[in-house]
Short mmCIF file of N, CA and C in Angstrom, two decimals:
data_model
loop_
_atom_site.label_atom_id
_atom_site.label_comp_id
_atom_site.label_asym_id
_atom_site.label_seq_id
_atom_site.Cartn_x
_atom_site.Cartn_y
_atom_site.Cartn_z
N PRO P 5 -27.73 -31.49 67.46
CA PRO P 5 -26.59 -31.76 68.31
C PRO P 5 -26.34 -33.26 68.41
N GLY P 6 -25.09 -33.62 68.48
CA GLY P 6 -24.75 -35.03 68.65
C GLY P 6 -24.09 -35.63 67.43
N THR P 7 -24.65 -35.40 66.23
CA THR P 7 -24.10 -35.95 64.99
C THR P 7 -23.48 -34.82 64.18
N ALA P 8 -22.24 -35.03 63.78
CA ALA P 8 -21.57 -34.02 62.96
C ALA P 8 -22.30 -33.91 61.61
N THR P 9 -22.37 -32.71 61.07
CA THR P 9 -23.07 -32.48 59.81
C THR P 9 -22.57 -33.40 58.71
N LYS P 10 -21.25 -33.60 58.65
CA LYS P 10 -20.69 -34.44 57.58
C LYS P 10 -21.12 -35.90 57.72
N ASP P 11 -21.54 -36.31 58.92
CA ASP P 11 -21.95 -37.70 59.16
C ASP P 11 -23.46 -37.91 59.09
N GLU P 12 -24.23 -36.83 58.95
CA GLU P 12 -25.69 -36.97 58.90
C GLU P 12 -26.11 -37.66 57.61
N LYS P 13 -27.10 -38.49 57.72
CA LYS P 13 -27.65 -39.16 56.55
C LYS P 13 -29.17 -39.01 56.60
N TRP P 14 -29.73 -38.65 55.46
CA TRP P 14 -31.18 -38.46 55.38
C TRP P 14 -31.74 -39.46 54.38
N ILE P 15 -32.87 -40.01 54.72
CA ILE P 15 -33.53 -40.97 53.83
C ILE P 15 -34.93 -40.45 53.53
N VAL P 16 -35.29 -40.42 52.26
CA VAL P 16 -36.63 -40.00 51.88
C VAL P 16 -37.58 -41.17 52.12
N GLY P 17 -38.54 -40.96 53.00
CA GLY P 17 -39.50 -42.01 53.33
C GLY P 17 -40.75 -41.91 52.48
N GLU P 18 -41.04 -40.72 52.00
CA GLU P 18 -42.23 -40.52 51.17
C GLU P 18 -42.00 -39.29 50.30
N PHE P 19 -42.47 -39.38 49.09
CA PHE P 19 -42.36 -38.26 48.18
C PHE P 19 -43.63 -38.24 47.35
N ASN P 20 -44.42 -37.18 47.49
CA ASN P 20 -45.67 -37.12 46.73
C ASN P 20 -45.94 -35.70 46.25
N CYS P 21 -47.11 -35.49 45.73
CA CYS P 21 -47.48 -34.20 45.15
C CYS P 21 -47.28 -33.03 46.11
N SER P 22 -47.59 -33.22 47.37
CA SER P 22 -47.46 -32.14 48.35
C SER P 22 -46.01 -31.70 48.53
N CYS P 23 -45.08 -32.64 48.36
CA CYS P 23 -43.66 -32.33 48.56
C CYS P 23 -43.16 -31.29 47.57
N VAL P 24 -43.72 -31.25 46.39
CA VAL P 24 -43.26 -30.31 45.36
C VAL P 24 -44.29 -29.22 45.08
N GLY P 25 -45.24 -29.07 45.98
CA GLY P 25 -46.18 -27.96 45.88
C GLY P 25 -47.31 -28.15 44.89
N ILE P 26 -47.60 -29.36 44.53
CA ILE P 26 -48.73 -29.58 43.60
C ILE P 26 -49.77 -30.50 44.24
N SER P 27 -50.17 -30.13 45.45
CA SER P 27 -51.13 -30.95 46.20
C SER P 27 -52.48 -31.04 45.49
N LYS P 28 -52.74 -30.14 44.57
CA LYS P 28 -54.02 -30.21 43.84
C LYS P 28 -54.06 -31.44 42.93
N CYS P 29 -52.94 -32.11 42.76
CA CYS P 29 -52.88 -33.34 41.96
C CYS P 29 -53.20 -34.58 42.79
N LEU P 30 -53.32 -34.42 44.10
CA LEU P 30 -53.54 -35.58 44.97
C LEU P 30 -54.75 -36.43 44.57
N PRO P 31 -55.84 -35.87 44.04
CA PRO P 31 -56.95 -36.73 43.63
C PRO P 31 -56.55 -37.74 42.53
N ALA P 32 -55.47 -37.49 41.80
CA ALA P 32 -55.01 -38.40 40.75
C ALA P 32 -53.99 -39.41 41.27
N TYR P 33 -53.71 -39.37 42.56
CA TYR P 33 -52.71 -40.23 43.18
C TYR P 33 -53.32 -41.59 43.52
N CYS P 34 -52.80 -42.65 42.93
CA CYS P 34 -53.31 -44.00 43.18
C CYS P 34 -52.89 -44.48 44.57
N GLN P 35 -53.87 -44.99 45.31
CA GLN P 35 -53.62 -45.55 46.64
C GLN P 35 -54.42 -46.83 46.75
N ASP P 36 -54.29 -47.51 47.87
CA ASP P 36 -55.02 -48.77 48.06
C ASP P 36 -56.53 -48.59 47.87
N ASP P 37 -57.07 -47.47 48.41
CA ASP P 37 -58.51 -47.25 48.32
C ASP P 37 -58.94 -46.56 47.02
N THR P 38 -57.99 -46.08 46.23
CA THR P 38 -58.29 -45.45 44.93
C THR P 38 -57.31 -45.94 43.86
N PRO P 39 -57.33 -47.24 43.56
CA PRO P 39 -56.33 -47.80 42.63
C PRO P 39 -56.48 -47.32 41.18
N ASN P 40 -57.63 -46.78 40.85
CA ASN P 40 -57.87 -46.34 39.47
C ASN P 40 -57.87 -44.81 39.34
N ALA P 41 -57.31 -44.13 40.33
CA ALA P 41 -57.27 -42.67 40.29
C ALA P 41 -56.51 -42.22 39.04
N CYS P 42 -56.95 -41.10 38.47
CA CYS P 42 -56.30 -40.60 37.26
C CYS P 42 -56.47 -39.09 37.15
N TYR P 43 -55.87 -38.52 36.13
CA TYR P 43 -55.89 -37.09 35.87
C TYR P 43 -57.32 -36.54 35.88
N ASN P 44 -58.25 -37.29 35.34
CA ASN P 44 -59.65 -36.84 35.25
C ASN P 44 -60.31 -36.70 36.62
N ASP P 45 -59.69 -37.20 37.67
CA ASP P 45 -60.24 -37.07 39.03
C ASP P 45 -59.89 -35.74 39.67
N ILE P 46 -59.02 -34.97 39.06
CA ILE P 46 -58.67 -33.64 39.58
C ILE P 46 -59.84 -32.70 39.29
N PRO P 47 -60.33 -31.98 40.29
CA PRO P 47 -61.46 -31.07 40.06
C PRO P 47 -61.15 -30.04 38.96
N LYS P 48 -62.14 -29.75 38.15
CA LYS P 48 -61.96 -28.82 37.02
C LYS P 48 -61.43 -27.46 37.48
N LYS P 49 -61.86 -27.01 38.67
CA LYS P 49 -61.42 -25.70 39.17
C LYS P 49 -59.91 -25.65 39.44
N ASP P 50 -59.27 -26.82 39.60
CA ASP P 50 -57.84 -26.89 39.89
C ASP P 50 -56.98 -27.17 38.66
N LEU P 51 -57.61 -27.51 37.54
CA LEU P 51 -56.85 -27.95 36.37
C LEU P 51 -55.90 -26.89 35.79
N ILE P 52 -56.28 -25.64 35.81
CA ILE P 52 -55.40 -24.61 35.24
C ILE P 52 -54.10 -24.55 36.04
N GLU P 53 -54.22 -24.51 37.37
CA GLU P 53 -53.02 -24.46 38.21
C GLU P 53 -52.19 -25.76 38.06
N VAL P 54 -52.89 -26.88 38.00
CA VAL P 54 -52.21 -28.17 37.84
C VAL P 54 -51.42 -28.20 36.53
N ARG P 55 -52.03 -27.72 35.46
CA ARG P 55 -51.34 -27.70 34.16
C ARG P 55 -50.12 -26.78 34.19
N LYS P 56 -50.26 -25.61 34.82
CA LYS P 56 -49.14 -24.67 34.91
C LYS P 56 -47.97 -25.28 35.69
N MET P 57 -48.28 -25.87 36.84
CA MET P 57 -47.23 -26.47 37.66
C MET P 57 -46.62 -27.68 36.96
N GLY P 58 -47.46 -28.49 36.33
CA GLY P 58 -46.96 -29.65 35.59
C GLY P 58 -46.05 -29.24 34.46
N ALA P 59 -46.42 -28.18 33.75
CA ALA P 59 -45.59 -27.68 32.64
C ALA P 59 -44.26 -27.15 33.17
N LEU P 60 -44.30 -26.45 34.30
CA LEU P 60 -43.07 -25.91 34.88
C LEU P 60 -42.15 -27.04 35.33
N VAL P 61 -42.68 -28.02 36.04
CA VAL P 61 -41.88 -29.15 36.50
C VAL P 61 -41.32 -29.92 35.30
N GLY P 62 -42.15 -30.13 34.28
CA GLY P 62 -41.70 -30.83 33.08
C GLY P 62 -40.59 -30.07 32.37
N LYS P 63 -40.74 -28.77 32.27
CA LYS P 63 -39.73 -27.93 31.61
C LYS P 63 -38.40 -27.99 32.35
N LYS P 64 -38.46 -27.88 33.67
CA LYS P 64 -37.24 -27.95 34.47
C LYS P 64 -36.59 -29.33 34.37
N GLY P 65 -37.41 -30.37 34.44
CA GLY P 65 -36.89 -31.74 34.33
C GLY P 65 -36.25 -31.98 32.98
N PHE P 66 -36.90 -31.51 31.92
CA PHE P 66 -36.36 -31.66 30.57
C PHE P 66 -35.02 -30.94 30.44
N SER P 67 -34.93 -29.76 31.02
CA SER P 67 -33.68 -28.99 30.97
C SER P 67 -32.54 -29.75 31.64
N ILE P 68 -32.82 -30.35 32.77
CA ILE P 68 -31.80 -31.12 33.49
C ILE P 68 -31.36 -32.32 32.64
N LEU P 69 -32.32 -33.03 32.07
CA LEU P 69 -31.99 -34.19 31.23
C LEU P 69 -31.24 -33.79 29.97
N ALA P 70 -31.62 -32.66 29.37
CA ALA P 70 -30.95 -32.21 28.15
C ALA P 70 -29.49 -31.86 28.43
N LYS P 71 -29.23 -31.20 29.56
CA LYS P 71 -27.85 -30.87 29.92
C LYS P 71 -27.03 -32.14 30.12
N SER P 72 -27.61 -33.11 30.78
CA SER P 72 -26.92 -34.37 31.03
C SER P 72 -26.63 -35.08 29.70
N ALA P 73 -27.59 -35.08 28.80
CA ALA P 73 -27.41 -35.73 27.50
C ALA P 73 -26.33 -35.02 26.69
N ALA P 74 -26.26 -33.70 26.80
CA ALA P 74 -25.24 -32.94 26.07
C ALA P 74 -23.85 -33.31 26.55
N VAL P 75 -23.69 -33.50 27.85
CA VAL P 75 -22.39 -33.89 28.41
C VAL P 75 -21.99 -35.26 27.87
N VAL P 76 -22.95 -36.18 27.83
CA VAL P 76 -22.68 -37.53 27.31
C VAL P 76 -22.31 -37.46 25.83
N ARG P 77 -23.07 -36.69 25.04
CA ARG P 77 -22.77 -36.56 23.61
C ARG P 77 -21.39 -35.96 23.39
N GLN P 78 -21.03 -34.97 24.19
CA GLN P 78 -19.72 -34.33 24.08
C GLN P 78 -18.62 -35.35 24.34
N ALA P 79 -18.77 -36.15 25.37
CA ALA P 79 -17.77 -37.17 25.71
C ALA P 79 -17.67 -38.22 24.59
N GLN P 80 -18.82 -38.62 24.05
CA GLN P 80 -18.82 -39.59 22.95
C GLN P 80 -18.15 -39.02 21.71
N ALA P 81 -18.40 -37.76 21.42
CA ALA P 81 -17.79 -37.12 20.26
C ALA P 81 -16.27 -37.06 20.43
N GLU P 82 -15.82 -36.75 21.63
CA GLU P 82 -14.39 -36.68 21.88
C GLU P 82 -13.74 -38.06 21.74
N GLU P 83 -14.40 -39.08 22.25
CA GLU P 83 -13.87 -40.44 22.12
C GLU P 83 -13.81 -40.87 20.65
N SER P 84 -14.82 -40.51 19.89
CA SER P 84 -14.83 -40.83 18.46
C SER P 84 -13.70 -40.12 17.74
N LEU P 85 -13.48 -38.87 18.09
CA LEU P 85 -12.40 -38.10 17.48
C LEU P 85 -11.05 -38.73 17.81
N LYS P 86 -10.85 -39.13 19.06
CA LYS P 86 -9.60 -39.76 19.45
C LYS P 86 -9.39 -41.08 18.72
N ALA P 87 -10.46 -41.84 18.52
CA ALA P 87 -10.35 -43.10 17.78
C ALA P 87 -9.95 -42.84 16.33
N LEU P 88 -10.53 -41.80 15.74
CA LEU P 88 -10.18 -41.43 14.37
C LEU P 88 -8.72 -40.98 14.28
N LEU P 89 -8.30 -40.14 15.23
CA LEU P 89 -6.92 -39.67 15.24
C LEU P 89 -5.94 -40.83 15.45
N LYS P 90 -6.35 -41.81 16.23
CA LYS P 90 -5.48 -42.96 16.49
C LYS P 90 -5.17 -43.72 15.20
N THR P 91 -6.12 -43.72 14.27
CA THR P 91 -5.87 -44.41 12.99
C THR P 91 -4.77 -43.71 12.21
N MET P 92 -4.52 -42.44 12.53
CA MET P 92 -3.47 -41.67 11.85
C MET P 92 -2.14 -41.77 12.59
N GLY P 93 -2.17 -42.33 13.79
CA GLY P 93 -0.95 -42.48 14.59
C GLY P 93 -1.25 -42.20 16.04
N ALA P 94 -0.61 -42.95 16.91
CA ALA P 94 -0.87 -42.86 18.36
C ALA P 94 -0.58 -41.46 18.90
N THR P 95 0.40 -40.77 18.32
CA THR P 95 0.73 -39.44 18.85
C THR P 95 -0.39 -38.44 18.63
N TYR P 96 -1.13 -38.60 17.54
CA TYR P 96 -2.25 -37.68 17.28
C TYR P 96 -3.36 -37.87 18.32
N ALA P 97 -3.71 -39.11 18.60
CA ALA P 97 -4.79 -39.38 19.56
C ALA P 97 -4.42 -38.92 20.97
N GLY P 98 -3.13 -38.96 21.30
CA GLY P 98 -2.70 -38.56 22.63
C GLY P 98 -2.42 -37.07 22.78
N ASP P 99 -2.53 -36.34 21.68
CA ASP P 99 -2.25 -34.90 21.70
C ASP P 99 -3.51 -34.15 22.17
N GLU P 100 -3.57 -33.89 23.47
CA GLU P 100 -4.76 -33.25 24.05
C GLU P 100 -5.02 -31.86 23.48
N ALA P 101 -3.96 -31.13 23.16
CA ALA P 101 -4.13 -29.79 22.59
C ALA P 101 -4.80 -29.88 21.22
N LEU P 102 -4.38 -30.86 20.42
CA LEU P 102 -4.99 -31.07 19.10
C LEU P 102 -6.45 -31.47 19.24
N VAL P 103 -6.72 -32.39 20.15
CA VAL P 103 -8.11 -32.84 20.38
C VAL P 103 -8.97 -31.66 20.80
N LYS P 104 -8.46 -30.84 21.71
CA LYS P 104 -9.21 -29.68 22.19
C LYS P 104 -9.48 -28.70 21.05
N LYS P 105 -8.47 -28.43 20.22
CA LYS P 105 -8.66 -27.52 19.08
C LYS P 105 -9.69 -28.05 18.11
N LEU P 106 -9.61 -29.35 17.82
CA LEU P 106 -10.58 -29.94 16.89
C LEU P 106 -12.00 -29.95 17.46
N MET P 107 -12.12 -30.19 18.75
CA MET P 107 -13.44 -30.18 19.38
C MET P 107 -14.02 -28.76 19.36
N THR P 108 -13.17 -27.75 19.61
CA THR P 108 -13.62 -26.37 19.57
C THR P 108 -14.02 -25.99 18.14
N TRP P 109 -13.24 -26.42 17.17
CA TRP P 109 -13.52 -26.14 15.75
C TRP P 109 -14.84 -26.80 15.35
N LYS P 110 -15.08 -28.01 15.83
CA LYS P 110 -16.31 -28.75 15.51
C LYS P 110 -17.54 -27.97 15.98
N ARG P 111 -17.44 -27.31 17.14
CA ARG P 111 -18.59 -26.58 17.70
C ARG P 111 -18.84 -25.25 17.02
N SER P 112 -17.84 -24.74 16.29
CA SER P 112 -18.01 -23.40 15.68
C SER P 112 -18.70 -23.48 14.34
#
């Protein structure tokens, strides 16, 4: 109460292994008192779960990055096509229907 939802602002003050459900990785978390902490500090009994969660998080992260990269590549391809069409005449580069058809044809 008091602040409208649209005006609320949240700031992340801390983000660590516990936040994403992989608290078993905390022994590998470097802190002032453990500056050399590493993967090998995770107890062997926890490594299977740690590997599974790490693989899942990595897979999801890679998927997000791959989608983003695909959007960028698509935009770059379209700009390249428009530049090529422009060499044939300004009307070709400005013809959005032609650009769309050629981009669709390129993907098939």
